GROMACS .gro file of C-alpha atoms in nm:
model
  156
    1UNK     CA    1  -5.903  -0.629  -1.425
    2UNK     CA    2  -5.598  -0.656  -1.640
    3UNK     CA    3  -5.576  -0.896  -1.929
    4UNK     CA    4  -5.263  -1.095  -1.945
    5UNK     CA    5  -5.155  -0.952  -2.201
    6UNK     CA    6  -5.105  -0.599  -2.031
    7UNK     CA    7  -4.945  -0.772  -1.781
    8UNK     CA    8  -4.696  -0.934  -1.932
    9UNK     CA    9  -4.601  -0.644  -2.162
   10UNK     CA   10  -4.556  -0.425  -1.773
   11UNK     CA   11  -4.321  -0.698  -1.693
   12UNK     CA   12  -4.131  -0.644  -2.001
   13UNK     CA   13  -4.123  -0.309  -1.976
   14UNK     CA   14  -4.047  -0.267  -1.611
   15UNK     CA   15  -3.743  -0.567  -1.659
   16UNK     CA   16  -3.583  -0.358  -1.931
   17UNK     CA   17  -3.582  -0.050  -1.731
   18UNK     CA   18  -3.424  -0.217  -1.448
   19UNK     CA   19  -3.145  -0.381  -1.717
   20UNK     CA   20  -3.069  -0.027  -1.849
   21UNK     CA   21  -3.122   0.166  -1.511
   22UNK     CA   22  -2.827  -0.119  -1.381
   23UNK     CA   23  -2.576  -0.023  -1.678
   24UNK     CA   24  -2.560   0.342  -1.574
   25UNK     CA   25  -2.479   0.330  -1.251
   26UNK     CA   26  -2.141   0.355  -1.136
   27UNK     CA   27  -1.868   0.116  -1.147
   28UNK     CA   28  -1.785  -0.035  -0.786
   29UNK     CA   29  -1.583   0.165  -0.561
   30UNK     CA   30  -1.267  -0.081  -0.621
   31UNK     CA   31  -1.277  -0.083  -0.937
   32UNK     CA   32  -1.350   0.355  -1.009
   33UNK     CA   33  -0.976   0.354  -1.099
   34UNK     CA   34  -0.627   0.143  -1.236
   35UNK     CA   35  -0.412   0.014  -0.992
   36UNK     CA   36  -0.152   0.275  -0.865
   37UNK     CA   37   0.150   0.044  -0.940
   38UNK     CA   38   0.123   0.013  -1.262
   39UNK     CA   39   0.364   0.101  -1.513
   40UNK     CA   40   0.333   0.125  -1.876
   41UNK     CA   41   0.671   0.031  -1.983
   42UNK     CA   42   0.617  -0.285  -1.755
   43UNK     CA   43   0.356  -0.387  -1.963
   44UNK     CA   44   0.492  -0.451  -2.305
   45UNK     CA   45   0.802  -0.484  -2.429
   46UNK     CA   46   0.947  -0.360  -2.724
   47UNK     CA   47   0.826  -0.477  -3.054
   48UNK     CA   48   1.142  -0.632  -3.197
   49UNK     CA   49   1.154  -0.853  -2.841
   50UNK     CA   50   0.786  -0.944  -2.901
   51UNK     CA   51   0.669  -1.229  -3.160
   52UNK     CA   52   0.288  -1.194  -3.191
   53UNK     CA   53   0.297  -1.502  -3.456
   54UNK     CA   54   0.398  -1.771  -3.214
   55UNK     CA   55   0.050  -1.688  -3.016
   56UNK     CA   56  -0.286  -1.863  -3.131
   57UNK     CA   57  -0.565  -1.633  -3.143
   58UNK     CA   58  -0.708  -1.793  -2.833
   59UNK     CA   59  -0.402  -1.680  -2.635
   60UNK     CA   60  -0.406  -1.339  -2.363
   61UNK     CA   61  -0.186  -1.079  -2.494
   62UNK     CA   62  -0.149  -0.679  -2.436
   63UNK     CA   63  -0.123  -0.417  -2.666
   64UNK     CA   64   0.022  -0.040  -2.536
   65UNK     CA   65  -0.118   0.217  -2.799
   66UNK     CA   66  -0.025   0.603  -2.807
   67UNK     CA   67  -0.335   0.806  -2.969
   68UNK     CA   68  -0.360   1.184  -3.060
   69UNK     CA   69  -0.621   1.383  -3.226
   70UNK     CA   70  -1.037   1.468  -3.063
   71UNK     CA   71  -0.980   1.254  -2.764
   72UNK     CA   72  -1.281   1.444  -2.565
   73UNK     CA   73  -1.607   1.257  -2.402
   74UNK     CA   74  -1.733   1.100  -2.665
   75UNK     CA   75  -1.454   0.955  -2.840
   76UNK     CA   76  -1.311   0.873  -2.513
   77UNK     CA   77  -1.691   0.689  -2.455
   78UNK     CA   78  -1.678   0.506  -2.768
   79UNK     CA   79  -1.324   0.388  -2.668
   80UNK     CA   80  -1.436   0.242  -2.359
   81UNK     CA   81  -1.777   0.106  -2.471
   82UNK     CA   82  -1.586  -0.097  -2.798
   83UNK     CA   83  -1.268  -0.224  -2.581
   84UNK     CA   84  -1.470  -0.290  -2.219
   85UNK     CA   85  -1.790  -0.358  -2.323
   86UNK     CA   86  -1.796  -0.475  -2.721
   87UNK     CA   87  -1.492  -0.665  -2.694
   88UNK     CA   88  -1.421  -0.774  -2.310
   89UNK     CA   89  -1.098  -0.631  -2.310
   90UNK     CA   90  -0.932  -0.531  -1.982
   91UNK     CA   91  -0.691  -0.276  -1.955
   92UNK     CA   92  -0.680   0.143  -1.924
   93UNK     CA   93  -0.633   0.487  -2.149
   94UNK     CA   94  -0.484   0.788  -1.944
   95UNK     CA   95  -0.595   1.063  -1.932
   96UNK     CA   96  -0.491   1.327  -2.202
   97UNK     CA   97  -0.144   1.478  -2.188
   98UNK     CA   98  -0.236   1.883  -2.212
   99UNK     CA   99   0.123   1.935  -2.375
  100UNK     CA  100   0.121   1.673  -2.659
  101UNK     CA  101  -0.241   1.601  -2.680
  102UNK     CA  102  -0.208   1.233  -2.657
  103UNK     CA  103  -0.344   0.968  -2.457
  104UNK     CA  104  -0.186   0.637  -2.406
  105UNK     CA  105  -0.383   0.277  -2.402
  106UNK     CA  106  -0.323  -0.067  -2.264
  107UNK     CA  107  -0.538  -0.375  -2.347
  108UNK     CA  108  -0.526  -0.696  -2.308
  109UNK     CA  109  -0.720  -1.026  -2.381
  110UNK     CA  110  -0.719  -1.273  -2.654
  111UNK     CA  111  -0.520  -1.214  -2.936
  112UNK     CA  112  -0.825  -1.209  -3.246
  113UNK     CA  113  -0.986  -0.911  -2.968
  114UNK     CA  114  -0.661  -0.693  -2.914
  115UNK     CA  115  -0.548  -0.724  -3.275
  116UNK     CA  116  -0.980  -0.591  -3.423
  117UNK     CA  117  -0.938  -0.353  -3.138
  118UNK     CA  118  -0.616  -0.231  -3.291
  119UNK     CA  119  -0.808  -0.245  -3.657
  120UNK     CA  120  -1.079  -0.048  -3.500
  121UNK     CA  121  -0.869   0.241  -3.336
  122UNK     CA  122  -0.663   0.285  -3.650
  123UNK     CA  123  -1.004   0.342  -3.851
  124UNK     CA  124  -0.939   0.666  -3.697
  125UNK     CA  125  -1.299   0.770  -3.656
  126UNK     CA  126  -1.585   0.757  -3.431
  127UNK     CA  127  -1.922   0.981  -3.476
  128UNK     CA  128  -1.949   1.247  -3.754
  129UNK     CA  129  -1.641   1.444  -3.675
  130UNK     CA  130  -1.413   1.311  -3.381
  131UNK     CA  131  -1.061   1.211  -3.553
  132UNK     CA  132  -0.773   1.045  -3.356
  133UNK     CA  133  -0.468   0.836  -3.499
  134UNK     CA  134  -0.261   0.562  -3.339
  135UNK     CA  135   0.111   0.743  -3.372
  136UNK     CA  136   0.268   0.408  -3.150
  137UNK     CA  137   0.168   0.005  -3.092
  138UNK     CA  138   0.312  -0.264  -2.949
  139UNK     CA  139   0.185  -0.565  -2.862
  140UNK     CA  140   0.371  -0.738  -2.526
  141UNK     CA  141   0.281  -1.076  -2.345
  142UNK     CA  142  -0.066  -1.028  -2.079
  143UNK     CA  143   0.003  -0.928  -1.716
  144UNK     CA  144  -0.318  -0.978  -1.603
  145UNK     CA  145  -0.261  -0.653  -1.372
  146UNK     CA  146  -0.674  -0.530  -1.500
  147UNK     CA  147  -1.018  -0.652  -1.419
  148UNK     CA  148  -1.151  -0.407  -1.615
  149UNK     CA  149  -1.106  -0.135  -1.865
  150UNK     CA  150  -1.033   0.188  -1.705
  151UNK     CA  151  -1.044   0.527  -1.804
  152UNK     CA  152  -0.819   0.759  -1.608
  153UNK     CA  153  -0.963   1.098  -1.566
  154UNK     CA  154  -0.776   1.369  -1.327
  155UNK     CA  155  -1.007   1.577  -1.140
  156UNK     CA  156  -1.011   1.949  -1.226
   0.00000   0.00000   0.00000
């Protein structure tokens, strides 16, 4: 016979495997991918037509961010895990442009989020040696187009 003990500690352990088994499985079928329609330049407008100081930090903005540099797995990872997960920001990053060797990224959520998300990319570094820099930012009003964050990889 079991003690209690042992019992409880299997229910533990058997709880926490079912928590982390759940958070690798794949995203639902509706939401694998951004919407088709969208368009970056719809998003946010220009920074001289934008006032970010007028919002409280409570209030839903977006923020459309060009980034070049070691934009492979795992910096693209730690991108989505600190914006979707960390942070609870919707939004997307495209995949890589193979001529320029940038990606472009759209967030949006509450104003304190975007702007430490901003902070955070422009730290320029994730893991030992992956290095990108934010070469463009502006900040827009939210569209609300995302119920997610995305990442937008093209098949090879």
């Amino acid at each position: 016979m079991l003690r209690p003990m042992a019992i409880r500690l299997a229910v533990v352990i058997a709880a926490t495997l079912a928590v982390a088994a759940s958070s690798f499985a794949a995203p639902p079928a509706h939401r694998a991918v951004a919407p088709a329609f969208f368009s970056p330049t719809f998003l946010c407008s220009s920074p001289d037509e934008f006032d970010l100081s007028e919002y409280d930090p409570a209030d839903f903005v977006s923020l459309r961010m060009v980034v070049g540099g070691d934009l492979g797995g795992y910096s693209r990872s730690c991108i989505r895990n600190e914006a979707g997960r960390f942070r609870g920001l919707d939004g997307n990053m495209s995949d890589t442009d193979a001529e320029t060797g940038t990606a472009e990224i759209n967030v949006e959520g509450k104003k304190v989020k975007v702007e430490g998300f901003k902070r955070w990319m422009e730290r320029g570094d994730v893991g030992l040696n992956q290095r990108f820099a934010v070469t463009e930012a502006a900040y827009g009003p939210a569209t609300g187009l995302f119920d997610g964050f995305y990442m937008n990889v093209t098949p090879e």
